[in-house]
Amino acid sequence: MGLTVIILAAGQGTRMRSATPKVLQALAGRPLLGHVLDCAAALAADDVCVVYGHGGEAVRAAFPEAALRWTLQAERLGTGDAVRQAMPETPGGNRVLVLFGDVPLLRPATCRRLIDETPEGDVAVLTVDAEDPAGYGRIIRRDGRVSRIVEQEDAGPDELLVREINTGVLACPGDRLRGWLDRLGKDNAQGEYYLTDVVGMAVGDGVAVHGVKADDETEVMGINDRKQLAEAERALQARLVDELMEQGVGFADPGRVDIRGTLTCGKDVYVDVNAVFEGDVVLGDGVRVESNNLVRDSRLGAGTVLHSHCHLEGATTGENCEIGPFSRLRPGAELASDVKVGNFVEIKKSTVAAGSKVNHLTYVGDAEVGAMVNVGAGTITCNYDGADKHRTTIGDRASIGSNVNLIAPVTVGEGATIGAGSTIAKDAPAGQLTIARARQRSIDGWKRPVKKGTK
Ligand code: UD1
Ligand code: CA
């Protein structure tokens, strides 16, 4: 039987008090809806449909993947109406799994339980025993089976005491679901078409409804406001760090790290407190990340140490490099092995070959730095003439003195030495000392000016 996943994302999310649609709010660096789409993708559904709302074009635009089917729910008439909008294009004979765009922590394995543990022709709802059931639909059971779901607003005093709640996740035989949705009414406290009324109809038609209980309440939490978003963020971070620790990654404090993307680690990686990883980050064997670092879309080679307070984006390093403290590696910074980059050094769109050192207060941009080069403190590649960027090339084993300006385009030859304080506007030949600064002189008998009237 084919599987259609219908994701409801037409809600406005007013409680977020944000100009951004709720399902586009970021959780671990990815929109809420993205997490639900990942879950759907892991289920290998042959049809994934997102129901989006009026003004939700931004939601659609955020996921240009062609494999998705988008259905507009023009008016927000309830969860039942939302699913109904998705039905005409749902392939006949498919089983339908309904997910909510604002329930992002749901694991594929839990959905699998719903799908695999219940017969295809039956209905299955994912439930959970809630610490505080307020606001949720209550699961009403008779003889162990689910007989209906009653919304908070419609519940009587006894029903309000029930702690087993509806998570919103529902599996149904699609063709039966069509019929039930067509019969939905909105004679209820909220005047909406409730998807949950499908359960009572199924029971009335003699179809068994299974309540499958999730083990973990946080996994099925819905995000309605900023507090819940922050809570979900911590829960997801804890999950990501747990997975990495199981793979052998060491963390000084699992509660003080944030992964907003994919962090892939080799053996014996250690991460100190307050590290933020964004996008695609790869840390080779034995990499150490000291405290307070931001690493975005970068790869660090085995044995590399990232000292405190660095900002890396789009950078790669070879093995055994030492970066920081206080270094900034910008997109296109490519370091070979055994390179040292020290404090207050910025490197952009440049290659630095093996064994070179750029230790202090330096800007290297649009440059090719050879192997075993030493770049002295305060060196600047003057790469920008106000209109265009130009390249600087530094040969192997060159030594650049402190406070040197390299006015690009310029080449420093292999083994060349540049005297401290030089402004280099022409190529410096290999093997020679090039020095370009005013000659020092001392004036004999010179008197410092004295203010009139002082003795
Ligand atoms: C719903 C369930 C409730 C359950 C709770 C779990 C119903 C009637 N109630 O209540 O039993 O305990 O979720 O979180 O289903 N949406 C649309 N179009 C609509 C209305 C909603 O797409 O017209 C989407 C929302 O964007 C959201 C989801 O459906 O992703 C749930 O809607 P919401 O209004 O939050 O339902 P709840 O009142 O929380
Ligand atoms: Ca909700």
CSV table of C-alpha atoms and ligand atoms in Angstrom, one decimal:
chain,number,residue,atom,x,y,z
A,1,MET,CA,0.0,0.0,0.0
A,2,GLY,CA,1.4,3.4,-1.0
A,3,LEU,CA,1.9,6.1,1.7
A,4,THR,CA,0.8,9.7,1.5
A,5,VAL,CA,2.1,12.0,4.2
A,6,ILE,CA,-0.1,15.2,4.6
A,7,ILE,CA,1.6,17.9,6.6
A,8,LEU,CA,-0.7,20.6,8.0
A,9,ALA,CA,1.0,24.0,7.9
A,10,ALA,CA,-1.7,26.5,7.3
A,11,GLY,CA,-1.9,27.9,10.8
A,12,GLN,CA,-1.0,31.5,11.4
A,13,GLY,CA,1.0,31.0,14.5
A,14,THR,CA,-0.2,34.3,16.1
A,15,ARG,CA,1.1,33.4,19.5
A,16,MET,CA,4.7,33.7,18.1
A,17,ARG,CA,4.1,37.4,17.6
A,18,SER,CA,6.4,37.3,14.6
A,19,ALA,CA,6.3,38.5,11.0
A,20,THR,CA,7.7,35.1,10.1
A,21,PRO,CA,5.2,32.3,9.5
A,22,LYS,CA,5.4,29.8,12.4
A,23,VAL,CA,6.5,26.8,10.4
A,24,LEU,CA,9.5,28.9,9.2
A,25,GLN,CA,10.7,29.7,12.7
A,26,ALA,CA,14.2,28.1,13.1
A,27,LEU,CA,14.9,25.1,15.3
A,28,ALA,CA,18.5,24.0,15.3
A,29,GLY,CA,19.0,26.3,12.3
A,30,ARG,CA,16.3,24.7,10.1
A,31,PRO,CA,12.7,25.8,9.8
A,32,LEU,CA,10.2,23.8,11.9
A,33,LEU,CA,8.6,22.5,8.7
A,34,GLY,CA,12.0,21.4,7.5
A,35,HIS,CA,12.2,19.0,10.4
A,36,VAL,CA,8.8,17.5,9.6
A,37,LEU,CA,9.8,17.2,6.0
A,38,ASP,CA,12.9,15.3,7.0
A,39,CYS,CA,10.8,13.0,9.1
A,40,ALA,CA,8.5,12.4,6.1
A,41,ALA,CA,11.5,11.8,3.8
A,42,ALA,CA,12.8,9.2,6.2
A,43,LEU,CA,9.5,7.3,5.9
A,44,ALA,CA,10.1,7.0,2.1
A,45,ALA,CA,6.5,8.1,1.4
A,46,ASP,CA,5.7,8.1,-2.3
A,47,ASP,CA,3.6,11.3,-1.9
A,48,VAL,CA,4.2,14.2,0.5
A,49,CYS,CA,1.7,17.0,0.6
A,50,VAL,CA,2.0,20.3,2.5
A,51,VAL,CA,-1.2,22.2,3.2
A,52,TYR,CA,-0.3,25.9,3.5
A,53,GLY,CA,-2.4,28.8,4.3
A,54,HIS,CA,-3.3,32.2,2.9
A,55,GLY,CA,-0.2,34.4,2.8
A,56,GLY,CA,1.9,31.3,3.2
A,57,GLU,CA,3.8,31.8,-0.1
A,58,ALA,CA,6.9,32.4,1.9
A,59,VAL,CA,6.5,28.9,3.3
A,60,ARG,CA,6.3,27.4,-0.2
A,61,ALA,CA,9.2,29.5,-1.4
A,62,ALA,CA,11.4,28.2,1.5
A,63,PHE,CA,11.2,24.6,0.2
A,64,PRO,CA,11.7,24.6,-3.6
A,65,GLU,CA,12.1,20.8,-3.6
A,66,ALA,CA,10.1,19.5,-6.6
A,67,ALA,CA,9.1,16.3,-4.9
A,68,LEU,CA,6.6,18.1,-2.7
A,69,ARG,CA,3.0,18.6,-3.4
A,70,TRP,CA,1.6,21.9,-2.2
A,71,THR,CA,-2.1,22.5,-1.5
A,72,LEU,CA,-3.6,25.8,-0.5
A,73,GLN,CA,-6.2,25.9,2.2
A,74,ALA,CA,-7.8,29.2,1.4
A,75,GLU,CA,-9.7,29.6,4.6
A,76,ARG,CA,-8.6,28.3,7.9
A,77,LEU,CA,-11.6,26.2,8.7
A,78,GLY,CA,-9.9,23.5,10.9
A,79,THR,CA,-7.6,20.5,10.8
A,80,GLY,CA,-10.3,18.4,9.1
A,81,ASP,CA,-10.8,20.9,6.4
A,82,ALA,CA,-7.1,21.2,5.9
A,83,VAL,CA,-6.7,17.5,5.3
A,84,ARG,CA,-9.7,17.5,3.0
A,85,GLN,CA,-8.0,20.0,0.7
A,86,ALA,CA,-5.2,17.5,0.2
A,87,MET,CA,-7.4,14.6,-0.6
A,88,PRO,CA,-8.4,15.1,-4.3
A,89,GLU,CA,-4.8,14.6,-5.5
A,90,THR,CA,-4.0,11.8,-3.0
A,91,PRO,CA,-3.6,8.6,-5.0
A,92,GLY,CA,-6.4,6.2,-4.5
A,93,GLY,CA,-5.6,3.2,-2.3
A,94,ASN,CA,-2.9,5.0,-0.4
A,95,ARG,CA,-2.6,5.0,3.3
A,96,VAL,CA,-2.5,8.6,4.7
A,97,LEU,CA,-0.4,9.7,7.6
A,98,VAL,CA,-1.2,13.2,8.9
A,99,LEU,CA,1.6,15.2,10.6
A,100,PHE,CA,1.6,18.8,11.9
A,101,GLY,CA,4.0,21.3,10.7
A,102,ASP,CA,4.5,22.6,14.2
A,103,VAL,CA,5.4,19.3,15.8
A,104,PRO,CA,9.1,19.2,14.7
A,105,LEU,CA,10.7,16.7,17.1
A,106,LEU,CA,8.8,13.7,16.0
A,107,ARG,CA,11.1,10.8,15.1
A,108,PRO,CA,10.6,8.6,12.0
A,109,ALA,CA,10.8,5.5,14.2
A,110,THR,CA,7.7,6.7,16.1
A,111,CYS,CA,5.8,7.2,12.9
A,112,ARG,CA,6.9,3.8,11.8
A,113,ARG,CA,5.4,2.3,14.9
A,114,LEU,CA,2.1,3.8,14.0
A,115,ILE,CA,2.3,2.5,10.4
A,116,ASP,CA,3.8,-0.9,11.1
A,117,GLU,CA,2.1,-1.9,14.3
A,118,THR,CA,-1.4,-1.4,13.1
A,119,PRO,CA,-3.3,-3.1,10.2
A,120,GLU,CA,-3.4,-1.0,7.1
A,121,GLY,CA,-7.2,-0.9,7.0
A,122,ASP,CA,-7.5,0.4,10.6
A,123,VAL,CA,-7.0,3.9,12.0
A,124,ALA,CA,-4.1,4.7,14.3
A,125,VAL,CA,-3.6,7.8,16.4
A,126,LEU,CA,-0.4,8.7,18.2
A,127,THR,CA,-1.1,9.6,21.8
A,128,VAL,CA,1.0,10.5,24.9
A,129,ASP,CA,0.4,10.7,28.6
A,130,ALA,CA,0.8,14.4,29.2
A,131,GLU,CA,2.1,15.9,32.4
A,132,ASP,CA,-0.3,18.7,31.8
A,133,PRO,CA,-3.0,17.9,29.2
A,134,ALA,CA,-4.5,21.4,29.1
A,135,GLY,CA,-5.3,22.6,25.6
A,136,TYR,CA,-5.0,19.2,23.9
A,137,GLY,CA,-7.6,16.9,22.6
A,138,ARG,CA,-8.3,14.1,25.1
A,139,ILE,CA,-8.3,10.4,24.1
A,140,ILE,CA,-11.5,8.7,25.2
A,141,ARG,CA,-11.1,4.9,25.4
A,142,ARG,CA,-13.7,2.2,25.7
A,143,ASP,CA,-12.5,-1.4,26.4
A,144,GLY,CA,-8.9,-0.3,25.7
A,145,ARG,CA,-9.7,0.9,22.2
A,146,VAL,CA,-9.9,4.6,21.3
A,147,SER,CA,-13.6,5.5,20.9
A,148,ARG,CA,-13.3,9.2,20.2
A,149,ILE,CA,-11.2,12.3,20.7
A,150,VAL,CA,-12.7,15.3,22.4
A,151,GLU,CA,-11.2,18.8,22.1
A,152,GLN,CA,-10.5,20.7,25.3
A,153,GLU,CA,-13.2,23.3,24.5
A,154,ASP,CA,-15.8,20.6,24.0
A,155,ALA,CA,-14.8,18.4,26.9
A,156,GLY,CA,-17.0,17.7,30.0
A,157,PRO,CA,-15.5,17.8,33.5
A,158,ASP,CA,-14.7,14.1,33.6
A,159,GLU,CA,-13.1,14.2,30.1
A,160,LEU,CA,-10.9,17.1,31.2
A,161,LEU,CA,-9.3,14.8,33.8
A,162,VAL,CA,-8.0,12.4,31.1
A,163,ARG,CA,-4.3,12.8,30.7
A,164,GLU,CA,-3.8,10.8,27.6
A,165,ILE,CA,-3.9,13.3,24.7
A,166,ASN,CA,-4.0,13.4,21.0
A,167,THR,CA,-0.6,14.4,19.4
A,168,GLY,CA,-2.2,15.1,16.1
A,169,VAL,CA,-0.4,12.3,14.3
A,170,LEU,CA,-3.0,10.0,12.6
A,171,ALA,CA,-2.8,7.1,10.1
A,172,CYS,CA,-5.9,6.2,8.0
A,173,PRO,CA,-6.8,4.2,5.0
A,174,GLY,CA,-7.1,7.1,2.4
A,175,ASP,CA,-10.2,6.0,0.7
A,176,ARG,CA,-12.2,5.7,3.9
A,177,LEU,CA,-10.7,9.0,5.2
A,178,ARG,CA,-12.2,10.8,2.1
A,179,GLY,CA,-15.7,9.6,3.0
A,180,TRP,CA,-15.3,10.6,6.7
A,181,LEU,CA,-13.9,14.1,5.8
A,182,ASP,CA,-16.9,14.7,3.6
A,183,ARG,CA,-19.2,14.0,6.5
A,184,LEU,CA,-17.5,16.3,9.0
A,185,GLY,CA,-19.6,19.0,10.6
A,186,LYS,CA,-18.5,22.1,12.5
A,187,ASP,CA,-21.1,21.9,15.2
A,188,ASN,CA,-18.6,22.3,18.0
A,189,ALA,CA,-17.2,24.9,20.4
A,190,GLN,CA,-14.8,26.3,17.9
A,191,GLY,CA,-17.0,26.1,14.8
A,192,GLU,CA,-14.2,24.2,13.0
A,193,TYR,CA,-14.0,21.0,11.0
A,194,TYR,CA,-12.1,18.8,13.4
A,195,LEU,CA,-9.9,16.1,12.0
A,196,THR,CA,-10.3,14.4,15.3
A,197,ASP,CA,-14.0,13.7,14.6
A,198,VAL,CA,-12.8,11.2,12.1
A,199,VAL,CA,-12.0,8.8,14.9
A,200,GLY,CA,-15.6,8.6,16.2
A,201,MET,CA,-16.8,8.1,12.6
A,202,ALA,CA,-14.4,5.2,12.0
A,203,VAL,CA,-15.6,3.5,15.2
A,204,GLY,CA,-19.2,4.1,14.0
A,205,ASP,CA,-18.3,2.4,10.8
A,206,GLY,CA,-16.8,-0.6,12.6
A,207,VAL,CA,-13.2,0.3,11.8
A,208,ALA,CA,-10.8,-0.3,14.7
A,209,VAL,CA,-8.9,2.7,16.1
A,210,HIS,CA,-5.6,2.0,17.8
A,211,GLY,CA,-4.1,4.5,20.2
A,212,VAL,CA,-0.3,4.1,20.0
A,213,LYS,CA,1.5,5.8,22.9
A,214,ALA,CA,4.7,7.7,22.4
A,215,ASP,CA,7.2,7.2,25.2
A,216,ASP,CA,8.5,10.7,25.3
A,217,GLU,CA,6.3,13.8,25.7
A,218,THR,CA,8.9,16.2,24.3
A,219,GLU,CA,9.0,14.3,21.0
A,220,VAL,CA,5.4,15.2,20.3
A,221,MET,CA,5.3,18.7,21.7
A,222,GLY,CA,3.7,21.3,19.5
A,223,ILE,CA,5.3,24.7,19.1
A,224,ASN,CA,2.9,27.6,19.6
A,225,ASP,CA,4.9,30.3,21.2
A,226,ARG,CA,8.5,31.4,21.8
A,227,LYS,CA,8.8,29.6,25.1
A,228,GLN,CA,7.9,26.3,23.5
A,229,LEU,CA,10.3,27.0,20.6
A,230,ALA,CA,13.1,27.6,23.1
A,231,GLU,CA,12.2,24.4,25.0
A,232,ALA,CA,12.1,22.4,21.8
A,233,GLU,CA,15.5,23.8,20.8
A,234,ARG,CA,17.1,22.6,24.1
A,235,ALA,CA,15.4,19.2,23.7
A,236,LEU,CA,16.7,18.8,20.1
A,237,GLN,CA,20.2,20.0,21.1
A,238,ALA,CA,20.3,17.4,23.9
A,239,ARG,CA,19.3,14.8,21.4
A,240,LEU,CA,22.0,15.8,18.8
A,241,VAL,CA,24.7,15.9,21.5
A,242,ASP,CA,23.6,12.5,22.9
A,243,GLU,CA,24.0,11.0,19.5
A,244,LEU,CA,27.5,12.4,19.1
A,245,MET,CA,28.6,11.3,22.6
A,246,GLU,CA,27.4,7.8,21.7
A,247,GLN,CA,29.7,8.0,18.7
A,248,GLY,CA,32.6,8.9,21.0
A,249,VAL,CA,32.7,12.7,20.8
A,250,GLY,CA,33.6,14.4,24.1
A,251,PHE,CA,31.8,17.5,25.3
A,252,ALA,CA,32.8,19.5,28.4
A,253,ASP,CA,29.2,20.3,28.9
A,254,PRO,CA,26.5,18.8,26.7
A,255,GLY,CA,24.2,21.7,27.7
A,256,ARG,CA,26.5,24.3,26.3
A,257,VAL,CA,26.9,23.5,22.7
A,258,ASP,CA,24.6,24.2,19.7
A,259,ILE,CA,24.5,22.3,16.5
A,260,ARG,CA,22.5,24.1,13.7
A,261,GLY,CA,23.1,21.7,10.9
A,262,THR,CA,25.2,18.6,10.5
A,263,LEU,CA,28.3,18.0,12.7
A,264,THR,CA,30.3,15.1,11.5
A,265,CYS,CA,33.2,14.0,13.8
A,266,GLY,CA,36.1,11.6,13.7
A,267,LYS,CA,37.5,9.7,16.7
A,268,ASP,CA,38.4,11.5,19.9
A,269,VAL,CA,37.1,14.9,19.1
A,270,TYR,CA,36.7,17.1,22.1
A,271,VAL,CA,34.5,20.2,22.3
A,272,ASP,CA,34.7,22.7,25.2
A,273,VAL,CA,31.9,24.9,26.3
A,274,ASN,CA,30.0,27.4,24.1
A,275,ALA,CA,30.8,26.1,20.7
A,276,VAL,CA,28.2,26.8,17.9
A,277,PHE,CA,28.3,24.7,14.8
A,278,GLU,CA,26.3,25.8,11.8
A,279,GLY,CA,25.7,24.3,8.4
A,280,ASP,CA,27.9,21.4,7.4
A,281,VAL,CA,30.9,21.0,9.7
A,282,VAL,CA,33.4,18.2,9.7
A,283,LEU,CA,35.9,17.7,12.5
A,284,GLY,CA,38.7,15.1,11.8
A,285,ASP,CA,40.1,12.7,14.3
A,286,GLY,CA,41.4,14.3,17.5
A,287,VAL,CA,40.3,17.8,16.8
A,288,ARG,CA,40.0,20.0,19.9
A,289,VAL,CA,37.6,22.9,19.9
A,290,GLU,CA,38.2,25.2,22.8
A,291,SER,CA,35.6,27.4,24.4
A,292,ASN,CA,33.5,30.1,22.6
A,293,ASN,CA,33.9,29.3,19.0
A,294,LEU,CA,31.6,29.7,16.0
A,295,VAL,CA,32.2,27.2,13.2
A,296,ARG,CA,30.1,27.4,10.1
A,297,ASP,CA,30.3,25.2,6.9
A,298,SER,CA,34.0,24.3,7.6
A,299,ARG,CA,36.2,21.3,7.8
A,300,LEU,CA,39.0,20.9,10.2
A,301,GLY,CA,41.7,18.2,9.5
A,302,ALA,CA,42.8,15.6,12.1
A,303,GLY,CA,44.7,16.9,15.1
A,304,THR,CA,43.8,20.5,14.5
A,305,VAL,CA,43.2,22.7,17.6
A,306,LEU,CA,40.8,25.6,17.5
A,307,HIS,CA,41.7,27.8,20.4
A,308,SER,CA,39.1,30.0,22.1
A,309,HIS,CA,37.1,32.8,20.4
A,310,CYS,CA,37.4,32.1,16.7
A,311,HIS,CA,34.9,32.7,13.9
A,312,LEU,CA,35.2,30.2,11.0
A,313,GLU,CA,33.0,30.2,7.9
A,314,GLY,CA,33.6,28.3,4.7
A,315,ALA,CA,37.1,27.4,5.8
A,316,THR,CA,39.1,24.2,5.5
A,317,THR,CA,42.3,23.1,7.3
A,318,GLY,CA,44.7,20.3,6.9
A,319,GLU,CA,46.0,18.2,9.7
A,320,ASN,CA,47.5,19.5,12.9
A,321,CYS,CA,46.8,23.2,12.4
A,322,GLU,CA,46.5,25.6,15.2
A,323,ILE,CA,43.9,28.3,14.9
A,324,GLY,CA,43.4,31.2,17.4
A,325,PRO,CA,42.7,32.4,19.9
A,326,PHE,CA,40.7,35.2,18.2
A,327,SER,CA,41.2,34.2,14.6
A,328,ARG,CA,38.7,34.7,11.8
A,329,LEU,CA,38.7,32.4,8.8
A,330,ARG,CA,36.3,33.6,6.1
A,331,PRO,CA,35.0,31.7,3.0
A,332,GLY,CA,37.7,30.3,0.9
A,333,ALA,CA,40.4,30.2,3.6
A,334,GLU,CA,42.2,26.9,2.8
A,335,LEU,CA,45.0,25.9,5.1
A,336,ALA,CA,47.2,22.9,4.4
A,337,SER,CA,48.7,20.9,7.3
A,338,ASP,CA,50.7,22.2,10.2
A,339,VAL,CA,49.6,25.8,9.6
A,340,LYS,CA,49.4,28.3,12.5
A,341,VAL,CA,47.0,31.2,12.5
A,342,GLY,CA,47.1,33.3,15.6
A,343,ASN,CA,45.3,36.1,17.3
A,344,PHE,CA,43.5,38.9,15.4
A,345,VAL,CA,44.3,37.3,12.1
A,346,GLU,CA,41.7,37.4,9.3
A,347,ILE,CA,42.1,35.1,6.3
A,348,LYS,CA,39.8,35.2,3.3
A,349,LYS,CA,39.8,33.4,-0.1
A,350,SER,CA,43.4,32.4,0.3
A,351,THR,CA,45.5,29.3,0.4
A,352,VAL,CA,48.2,28.8,3.0
A,353,ALA,CA,50.6,25.9,2.3
A,354,ALA,CA,52.0,23.5,4.8
A,355,GLY,CA,54.0,24.6,7.8
A,356,SER,CA,53.4,28.4,7.4
A,357,LYS,CA,52.7,30.7,10.3
A,358,VAL,CA,50.5,33.8,10.4
A,359,ASN,CA,50.6,34.5,14.0
A,360,HIS,CA,49.4,38.0,14.9
A,361,LEU,CA,47.3,40.9,13.7
A,362,THR,CA,47.3,40.2,10.0
A,363,TYR,CA,44.9,40.3,7.1
A,364,VAL,CA,45.5,37.8,4.3
A,365,GLY,CA,42.9,38.2,1.4
A,366,ASP,CA,43.0,36.8,-2.1
A,367,ALA,CA,46.4,35.4,-1.6
A,368,GLU,CA,48.4,32.3,-2.2
A,369,VAL,CA,50.9,31.8,0.6
A,370,GLY,CA,53.5,29.1,0.0
A,371,ALA,CA,54.9,26.5,2.4
A,372,MET,CA,57.0,27.3,5.5
A,373,VAL,CA,56.3,31.0,5.1
A,374,ASN,CA,56.4,33.3,8.2
A,375,VAL,CA,54.1,36.3,8.0
A,376,GLY,CA,55.0,38.8,10.7
A,377,ALA,CA,52.7,40.7,12.9
A,378,GLY,CA,50.6,43.4,11.3
A,379,THR,CA,51.0,42.4,7.7
A,380,ILE,CA,48.2,43.4,5.4
A,381,THR,CA,47.6,42.2,1.9
A,382,CYS,CA,46.2,45.4,0.3
A,383,ASN,CA,43.9,43.5,-2.1
A,384,TYR,CA,41.3,46.1,-2.9
A,385,ASP,CA,41.9,49.2,-4.9
A,386,GLY,CA,38.4,50.5,-4.4
A,387,ALA,CA,37.1,48.9,-7.6
A,388,ASP,CA,38.7,45.5,-8.0
A,389,LYS,CA,40.3,42.8,-5.9
A,390,HIS,CA,43.9,41.7,-6.7
A,391,ARG,CA,46.0,38.7,-5.8
A,392,THR,CA,49.1,38.4,-3.7
A,393,THR,CA,51.5,35.5,-4.2
A,394,ILE,CA,54.1,34.6,-1.6
A,395,GLY,CA,56.6,31.9,-2.4
A,396,ASP,CA,57.8,29.1,-0.2
A,397,ARG,CA,60.0,29.9,2.8
A,398,ALA,CA,59.5,33.7,2.3
A,399,SER,CA,59.7,35.7,5.5
A,400,ILE,CA,57.5,38.8,5.7
A,401,GLY,CA,58.6,41.3,8.4
A,402,SER,CA,56.2,43.0,10.8
A,403,ASN,CA,53.9,45.8,9.7
A,404,VAL,CA,54.3,45.1,5.9
A,405,ASN,CA,51.8,46.3,3.3
A,406,LEU,CA,51.7,44.0,0.2
A,407,ILE,CA,50.0,46.1,-2.4
A,408,ALA,CA,48.3,43.6,-4.8
A,409,PRO,CA,48.8,42.5,-7.5
A,410,VAL,CA,52.2,41.6,-6.2
A,411,THR,CA,54.5,38.6,-5.9
A,412,VAL,CA,57.0,37.8,-3.2
A,413,GLY,CA,59.5,35.3,-4.5
A,414,GLU,CA,60.6,32.0,-2.9
A,415,GLY,CA,62.8,32.5,0.1
A,416,ALA,CA,62.5,36.3,-0.1
A,417,THR,CA,62.7,38.4,3.0
A,418,ILE,CA,60.7,41.6,3.3
A,419,GLY,CA,62.0,44.1,5.8
A,420,ALA,CA,59.6,45.2,8.6
A,421,GLY,CA,57.6,48.3,7.9
A,422,SER,CA,57.9,48.0,4.1
A,423,THR,CA,55.2,48.9,1.7
A,424,ILE,CA,55.7,46.5,-1.2
A,425,ALA,CA,54.2,47.8,-4.5
A,426,LYS,CA,56.4,45.9,-6.9
A,427,ASP,CA,57.4,42.2,-7.0
A,428,ALA,CA,60.1,41.2,-4.6
A,429,PRO,CA,62.6,38.8,-6.0
A,430,ALA,CA,63.4,35.4,-4.7
A,431,GLY,CA,66.1,34.9,-2.1
A,432,GLN,CA,66.8,38.7,-1.6
A,433,LEU,CA,66.0,41.1,1.2
A,434,THR,CA,63.6,43.7,-0.1
A,435,ILE,CA,63.0,46.7,2.1
A,436,ALA,CA,60.8,49.7,1.2
A,437,ARG,CA,60.7,52.3,4.0
A,438,ALA,CA,62.1,55.7,4.7
A,439,ARG,CA,65.7,55.5,5.8
A,440,GLN,CA,66.3,56.2,9.5
A,441,ARG,CA,68.4,59.2,10.4
A,442,SER,CA,69.3,60.9,13.7
A,443,ILE,CA,69.8,64.6,14.0
A,444,ASP,CA,72.7,65.6,16.2
A,445,GLY,CA,72.2,68.6,18.4
A,446,TRP,CA,68.5,68.8,17.8
A,447,LYS,CA,66.5,70.6,20.6
A,448,ARG,CA,63.0,69.7,21.6
A,449,PRO,CA,60.8,72.8,21.4
A,450,VAL,CA,60.1,74.4,24.8
A,451,LYS,CA,57.0,76.5,25.7
A,452,LYS,CA,57.8,80.1,26.2
A,453,GLY,CA,58.1,81.2,29.8
A,454,THR,CA,59.3,77.8,31.1
A,455,LYS,CA,62.8,77.6,32.5
B,1,UD1,C1,-4.9,19.9,17.5
B,1,UD1,C2,-5.9,18.7,17.7
B,1,UD1,C3,-5.8,18.3,19.1
B,1,UD1,C4,-4.4,17.9,19.5
B,1,UD1,C5,-3.4,19.0,19.2
B,1,UD1,C6,-2.0,18.5,19.3
B,1,UD1,C7,-7.8,19.0,16.2
B,1,UD1,C8,-9.2,19.5,16.0
B,1,UD1,N1,-7.2,19.1,17.4
B,1,UD1,O1,-5.4,21.0,18.3
B,1,UD1,O2,-6.7,17.2,19.3
B,1,UD1,O3,-4.3,17.6,20.9
B,1,UD1,O4,-3.6,19.5,17.8
B,1,UD1,O5,-1.1,19.6,19.1
B,1,UD1,O6,-7.2,18.5,15.2
B,1,UD1,N2,-4.0,23.8,10.7
B,1,UD1,C9,-4.2,24.0,9.4
B,1,UD1,N3,-5.4,24.5,9.0
B,1,UD1,C10,-6.4,24.7,9.8
B,1,UD1,C11,-6.2,24.5,11.2
B,1,UD1,C12,-5.0,24.0,11.6
B,1,UD1,O7,-3.4,23.7,8.5
B,1,UD1,O8,-7.5,25.2,9.4
B,1,UD1,C13,-2.7,23.2,11.1
B,1,UD1,C14,-1.9,24.2,12.0
B,1,UD1,O9,-1.0,24.9,11.2
B,1,UD1,C15,-1.1,23.2,12.9
B,1,UD1,C16,-2.1,22.0,13.0
B,1,UD1,O10,-2.9,22.1,11.9
B,1,UD1,O11,0.1,22.8,12.3
B,1,UD1,C17,-2.8,22.0,14.3
B,1,UD1,O12,-3.7,23.1,14.4
B,1,UD1,P1,-3.9,23.8,15.8
B,1,UD1,O13,-4.9,24.9,15.5
B,1,UD1,O14,-2.6,24.2,16.4
B,1,UD1,O15,-4.7,22.6,16.6
B,1,UD1,P2,-4.8,22.5,18.1
B,1,UD1,O16,-5.9,23.4,18.6
B,1,UD1,O17,-3.5,22.6,18.8
B,2,CA,CA,-1.3,23.3,18.1
